[in-house]
mmCIF file of C-alpha atoms in Angstrom:
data_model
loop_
_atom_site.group_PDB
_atom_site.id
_atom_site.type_symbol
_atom_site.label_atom_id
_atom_site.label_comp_id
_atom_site.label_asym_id
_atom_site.label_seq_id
_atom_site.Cartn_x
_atom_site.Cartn_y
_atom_site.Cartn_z
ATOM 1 C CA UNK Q 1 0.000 0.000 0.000
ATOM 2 C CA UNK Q 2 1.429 3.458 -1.329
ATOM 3 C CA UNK Q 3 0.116 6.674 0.696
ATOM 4 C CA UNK Q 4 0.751 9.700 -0.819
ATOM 5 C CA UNK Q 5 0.226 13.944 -0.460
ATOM 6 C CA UNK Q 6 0.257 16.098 -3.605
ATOM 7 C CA UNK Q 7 0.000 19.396 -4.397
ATOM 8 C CA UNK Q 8 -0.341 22.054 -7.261
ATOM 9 C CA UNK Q 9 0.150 25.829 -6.552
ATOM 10 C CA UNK Q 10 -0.411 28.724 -8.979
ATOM 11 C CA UNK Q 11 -3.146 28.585 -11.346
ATOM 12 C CA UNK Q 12 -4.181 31.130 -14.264
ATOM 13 C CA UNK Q 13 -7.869 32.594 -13.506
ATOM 14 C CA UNK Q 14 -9.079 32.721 -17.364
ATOM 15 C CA UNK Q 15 -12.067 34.342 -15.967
ATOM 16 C CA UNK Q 16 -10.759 37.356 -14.316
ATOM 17 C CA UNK Q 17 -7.395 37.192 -16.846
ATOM 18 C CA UNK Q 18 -4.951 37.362 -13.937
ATOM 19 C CA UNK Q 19 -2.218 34.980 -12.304
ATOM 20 C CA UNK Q 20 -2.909 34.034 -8.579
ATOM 21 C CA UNK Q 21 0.176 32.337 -6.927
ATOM 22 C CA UNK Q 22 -1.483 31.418 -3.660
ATOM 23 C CA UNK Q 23 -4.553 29.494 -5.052
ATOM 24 C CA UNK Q 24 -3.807 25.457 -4.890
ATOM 25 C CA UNK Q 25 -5.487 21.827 -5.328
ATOM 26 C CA UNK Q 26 -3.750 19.526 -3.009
ATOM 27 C CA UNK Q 27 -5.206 16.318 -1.056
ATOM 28 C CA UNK Q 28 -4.307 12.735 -0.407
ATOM 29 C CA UNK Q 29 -4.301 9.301 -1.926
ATOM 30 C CA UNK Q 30 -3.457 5.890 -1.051
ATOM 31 C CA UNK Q 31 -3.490 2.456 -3.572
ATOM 32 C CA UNK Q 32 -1.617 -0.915 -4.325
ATOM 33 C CA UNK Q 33 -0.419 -1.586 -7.333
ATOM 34 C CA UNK Q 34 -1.667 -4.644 -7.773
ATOM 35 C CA UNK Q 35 -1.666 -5.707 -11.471
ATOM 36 C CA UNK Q 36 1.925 -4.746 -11.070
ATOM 37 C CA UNK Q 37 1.922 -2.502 -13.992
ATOM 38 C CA UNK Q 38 4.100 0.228 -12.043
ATOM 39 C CA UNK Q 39 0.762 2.418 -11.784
ATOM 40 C CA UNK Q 40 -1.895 3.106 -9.730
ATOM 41 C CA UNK Q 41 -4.925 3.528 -11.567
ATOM 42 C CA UNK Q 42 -8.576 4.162 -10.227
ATOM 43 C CA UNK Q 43 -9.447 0.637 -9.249
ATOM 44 C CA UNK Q 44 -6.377 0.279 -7.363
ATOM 45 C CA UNK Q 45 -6.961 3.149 -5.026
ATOM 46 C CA UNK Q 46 -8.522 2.992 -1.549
ATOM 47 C CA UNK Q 47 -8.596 6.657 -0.731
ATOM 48 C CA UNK Q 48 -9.162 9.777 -2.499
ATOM 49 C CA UNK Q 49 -9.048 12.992 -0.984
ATOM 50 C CA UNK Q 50 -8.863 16.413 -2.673
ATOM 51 C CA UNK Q 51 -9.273 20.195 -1.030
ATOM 52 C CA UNK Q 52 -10.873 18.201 1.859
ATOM 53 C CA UNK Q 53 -12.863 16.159 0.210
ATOM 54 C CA UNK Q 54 -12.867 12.310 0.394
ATOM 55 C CA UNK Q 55 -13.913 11.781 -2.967
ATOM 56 C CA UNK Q 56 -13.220 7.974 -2.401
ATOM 57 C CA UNK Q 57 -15.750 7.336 0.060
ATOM 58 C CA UNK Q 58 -18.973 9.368 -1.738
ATOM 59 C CA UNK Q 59 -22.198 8.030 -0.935
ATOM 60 C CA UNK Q 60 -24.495 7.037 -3.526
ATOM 61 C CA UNK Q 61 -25.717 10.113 -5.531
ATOM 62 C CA UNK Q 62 -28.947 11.525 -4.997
ATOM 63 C CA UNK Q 63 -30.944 14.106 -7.612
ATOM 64 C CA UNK Q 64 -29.721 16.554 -4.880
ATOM 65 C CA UNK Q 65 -26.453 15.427 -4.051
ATOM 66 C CA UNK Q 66 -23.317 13.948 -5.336
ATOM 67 C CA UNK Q 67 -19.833 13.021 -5.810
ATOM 68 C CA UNK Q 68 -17.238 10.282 -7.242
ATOM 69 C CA UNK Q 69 -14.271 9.935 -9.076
ATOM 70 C CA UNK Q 70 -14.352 10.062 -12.968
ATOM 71 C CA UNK Q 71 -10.562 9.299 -13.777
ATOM 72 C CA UNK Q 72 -7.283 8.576 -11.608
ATOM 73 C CA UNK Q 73 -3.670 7.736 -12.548
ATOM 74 C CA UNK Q 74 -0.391 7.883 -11.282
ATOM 75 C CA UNK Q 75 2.725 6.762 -12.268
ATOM 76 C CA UNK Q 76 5.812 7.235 -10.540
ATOM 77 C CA UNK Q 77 7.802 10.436 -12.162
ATOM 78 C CA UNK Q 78 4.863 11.396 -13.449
ATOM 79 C CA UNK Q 79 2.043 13.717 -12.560
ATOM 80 C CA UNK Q 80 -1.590 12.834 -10.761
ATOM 81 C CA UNK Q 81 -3.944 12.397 -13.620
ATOM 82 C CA UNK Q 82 -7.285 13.099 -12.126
ATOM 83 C CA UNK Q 83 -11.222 14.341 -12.473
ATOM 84 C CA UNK Q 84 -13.196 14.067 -9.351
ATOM 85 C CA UNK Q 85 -16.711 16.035 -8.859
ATOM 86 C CA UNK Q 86 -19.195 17.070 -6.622
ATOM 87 C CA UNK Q 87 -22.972 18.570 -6.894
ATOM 88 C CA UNK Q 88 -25.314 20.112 -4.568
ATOM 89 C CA UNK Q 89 -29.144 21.158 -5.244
ATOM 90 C CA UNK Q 90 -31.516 22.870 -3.152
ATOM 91 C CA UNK Q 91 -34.365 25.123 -4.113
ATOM 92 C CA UNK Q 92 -32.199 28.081 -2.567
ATOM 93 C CA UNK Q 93 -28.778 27.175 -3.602
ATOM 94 C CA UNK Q 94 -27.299 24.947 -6.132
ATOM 95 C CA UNK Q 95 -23.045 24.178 -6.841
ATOM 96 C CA UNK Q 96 -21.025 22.299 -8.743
ATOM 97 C CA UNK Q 97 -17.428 21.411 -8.669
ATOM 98 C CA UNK Q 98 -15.323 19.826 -11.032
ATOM 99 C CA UNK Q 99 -11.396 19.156 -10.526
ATOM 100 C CA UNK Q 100 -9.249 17.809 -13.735
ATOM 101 C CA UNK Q 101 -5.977 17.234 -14.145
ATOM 102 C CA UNK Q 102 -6.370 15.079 -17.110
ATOM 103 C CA UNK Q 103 -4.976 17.171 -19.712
ATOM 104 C CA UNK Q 104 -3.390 21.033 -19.210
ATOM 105 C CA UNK Q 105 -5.915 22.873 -21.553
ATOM 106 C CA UNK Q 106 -8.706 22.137 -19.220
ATOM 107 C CA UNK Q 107 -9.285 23.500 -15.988
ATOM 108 C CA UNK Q 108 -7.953 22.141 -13.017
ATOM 109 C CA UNK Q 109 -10.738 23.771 -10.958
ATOM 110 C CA UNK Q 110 -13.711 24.612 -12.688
ATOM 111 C CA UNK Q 111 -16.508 25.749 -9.518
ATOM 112 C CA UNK Q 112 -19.809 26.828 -10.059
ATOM 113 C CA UNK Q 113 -22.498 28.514 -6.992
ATOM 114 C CA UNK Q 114 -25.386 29.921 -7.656
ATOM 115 C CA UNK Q 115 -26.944 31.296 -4.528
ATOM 116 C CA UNK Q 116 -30.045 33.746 -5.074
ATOM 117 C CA UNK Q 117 -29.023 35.066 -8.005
ATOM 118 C CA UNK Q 118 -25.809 35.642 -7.063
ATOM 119 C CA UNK Q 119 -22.994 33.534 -8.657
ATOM 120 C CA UNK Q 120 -19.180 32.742 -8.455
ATOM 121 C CA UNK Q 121 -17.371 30.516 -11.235
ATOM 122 C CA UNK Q 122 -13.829 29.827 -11.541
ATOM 123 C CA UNK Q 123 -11.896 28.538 -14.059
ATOM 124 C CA UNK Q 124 -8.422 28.114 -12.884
ATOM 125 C CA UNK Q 125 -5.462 26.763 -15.298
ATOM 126 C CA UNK Q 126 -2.250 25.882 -14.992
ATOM 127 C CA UNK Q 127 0.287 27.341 -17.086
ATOM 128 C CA UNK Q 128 3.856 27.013 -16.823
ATOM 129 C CA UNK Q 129 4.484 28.651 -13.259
ATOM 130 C CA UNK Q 130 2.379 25.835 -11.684
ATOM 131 C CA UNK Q 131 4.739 23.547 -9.338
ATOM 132 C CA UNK Q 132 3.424 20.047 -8.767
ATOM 133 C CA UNK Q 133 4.429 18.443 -5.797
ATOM 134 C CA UNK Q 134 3.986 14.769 -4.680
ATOM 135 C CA UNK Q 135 5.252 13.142 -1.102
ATOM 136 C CA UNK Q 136 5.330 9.729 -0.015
ATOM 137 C CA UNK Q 137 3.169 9.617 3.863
ATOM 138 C CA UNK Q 138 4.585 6.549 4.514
ATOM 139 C CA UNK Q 139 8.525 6.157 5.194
ATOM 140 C CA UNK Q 140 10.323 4.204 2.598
ATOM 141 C CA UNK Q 141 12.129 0.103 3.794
ATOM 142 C CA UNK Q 142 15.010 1.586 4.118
ATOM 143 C CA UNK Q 143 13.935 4.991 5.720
ATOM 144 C CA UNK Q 144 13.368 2.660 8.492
ATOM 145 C CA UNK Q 145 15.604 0.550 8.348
ATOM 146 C CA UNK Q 146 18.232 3.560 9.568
ATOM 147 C CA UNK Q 147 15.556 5.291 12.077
ATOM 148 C CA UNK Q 148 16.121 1.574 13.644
ATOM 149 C CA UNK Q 149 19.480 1.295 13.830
ATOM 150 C CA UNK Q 150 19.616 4.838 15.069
ATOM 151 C CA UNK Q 151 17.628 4.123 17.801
ATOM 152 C CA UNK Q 152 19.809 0.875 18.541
ATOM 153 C CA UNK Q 153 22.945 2.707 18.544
ATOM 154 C CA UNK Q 154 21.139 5.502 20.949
ATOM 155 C CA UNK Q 155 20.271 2.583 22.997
ATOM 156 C CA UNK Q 156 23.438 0.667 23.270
ATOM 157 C CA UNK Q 157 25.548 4.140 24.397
ATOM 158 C CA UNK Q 158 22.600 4.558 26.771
ATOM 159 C CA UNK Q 159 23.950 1.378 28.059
ATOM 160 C CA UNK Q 160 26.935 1.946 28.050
ATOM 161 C CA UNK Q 161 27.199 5.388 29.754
ATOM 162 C CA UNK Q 162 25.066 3.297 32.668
ATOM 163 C CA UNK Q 163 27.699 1.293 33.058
ATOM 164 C CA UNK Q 164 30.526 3.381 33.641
ATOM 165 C CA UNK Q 165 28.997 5.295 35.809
ATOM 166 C CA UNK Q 166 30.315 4.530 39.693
ATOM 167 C CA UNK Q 167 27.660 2.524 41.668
ATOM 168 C CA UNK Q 168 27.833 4.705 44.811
ATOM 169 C CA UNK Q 169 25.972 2.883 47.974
ATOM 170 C CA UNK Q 170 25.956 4.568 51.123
ATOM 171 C CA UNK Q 171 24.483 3.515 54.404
ATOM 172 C CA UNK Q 172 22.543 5.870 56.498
ATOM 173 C CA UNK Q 173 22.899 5.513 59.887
ATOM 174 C CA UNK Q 174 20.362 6.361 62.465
ATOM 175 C CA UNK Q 175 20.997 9.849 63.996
#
């Protein structure tokens, strides 16, 4: 089982025409490669979670309510390939989201709220300031492997230092 956190910072707002450095899509994801075919694809994962959203565990969608996962990939070196989405309906308020990282002329955020009668949609792209980052959550063998013999070697000077030290037994007499 592979855990995983990623992150992508700096996206192109192509409706307001203007860079914003600060805005991200970031999350978590966990899967086995099981077919062994050095990917993780969609079946293979067993959580899904991106801008707080467990996209893995959706319940089953309602004419009101929503969510699930349309695409995943990853390959090692490479970057996420993904398209999750959500919807929410109500007679006062309605949204949709829609994350994609599937291919770089689409939007990698595309949100949608329509509250009475007033409405914010974003479109937000990535362009060639974007940074993509992706972290292991869980430490590699051989990360381990030292953190181990770390500790041993803390433990056996420990010991050691013990055992140099005098033994110093005095007897208290009664005054």
């Amino acid at each position: 089982m592979q855990h995983f956190n990623f992150e992508f910072r700096g996206f192109w707002d192509a409706n307001s025409n203007y860079w914003s450095p600060d805005q991200t899509l970031g999350g978590t994801f966990a899967g086995d490669d099981r077919n062994a075919d050095q990917q993780i694809s969609q079946d293979e994962l067993t959580s899904l979670v991106v801008n707080g959203r467990d996209y893995y565990s959706c319940p089953t969608p309602t004419p009101q309510a929503g969510c699930g996962i349309s695409y995943f990939a990853y390959q090692p070196g490479d970057v996420i390939k993904l398209h999750v989405w959500e919807y929410h309906y109500s007679y006062e308020f309605s949204a949709v989201i829609d994350y994609q990282t599937l291919d770089p002329a689409q939007a990698f955020m595309n949100e949608g709220y329509l509250a009475e009668e007033h409405g914010v949609i974003m479109n937000w792209m990535p362009t060639l300031g974007t940074s993509y980052f992706l972290v292991p959550t869980v430490p590699e063998p051989s990360m381990i492997a030292m953190s181990l013999l770390g500790l041993g070697l803390l433990g056996t000077l420990r010991k050691r230092r013990r055992s140099r030290q005098p033994v110093c037994q005095e007897t208290l007499g009664d005054a």
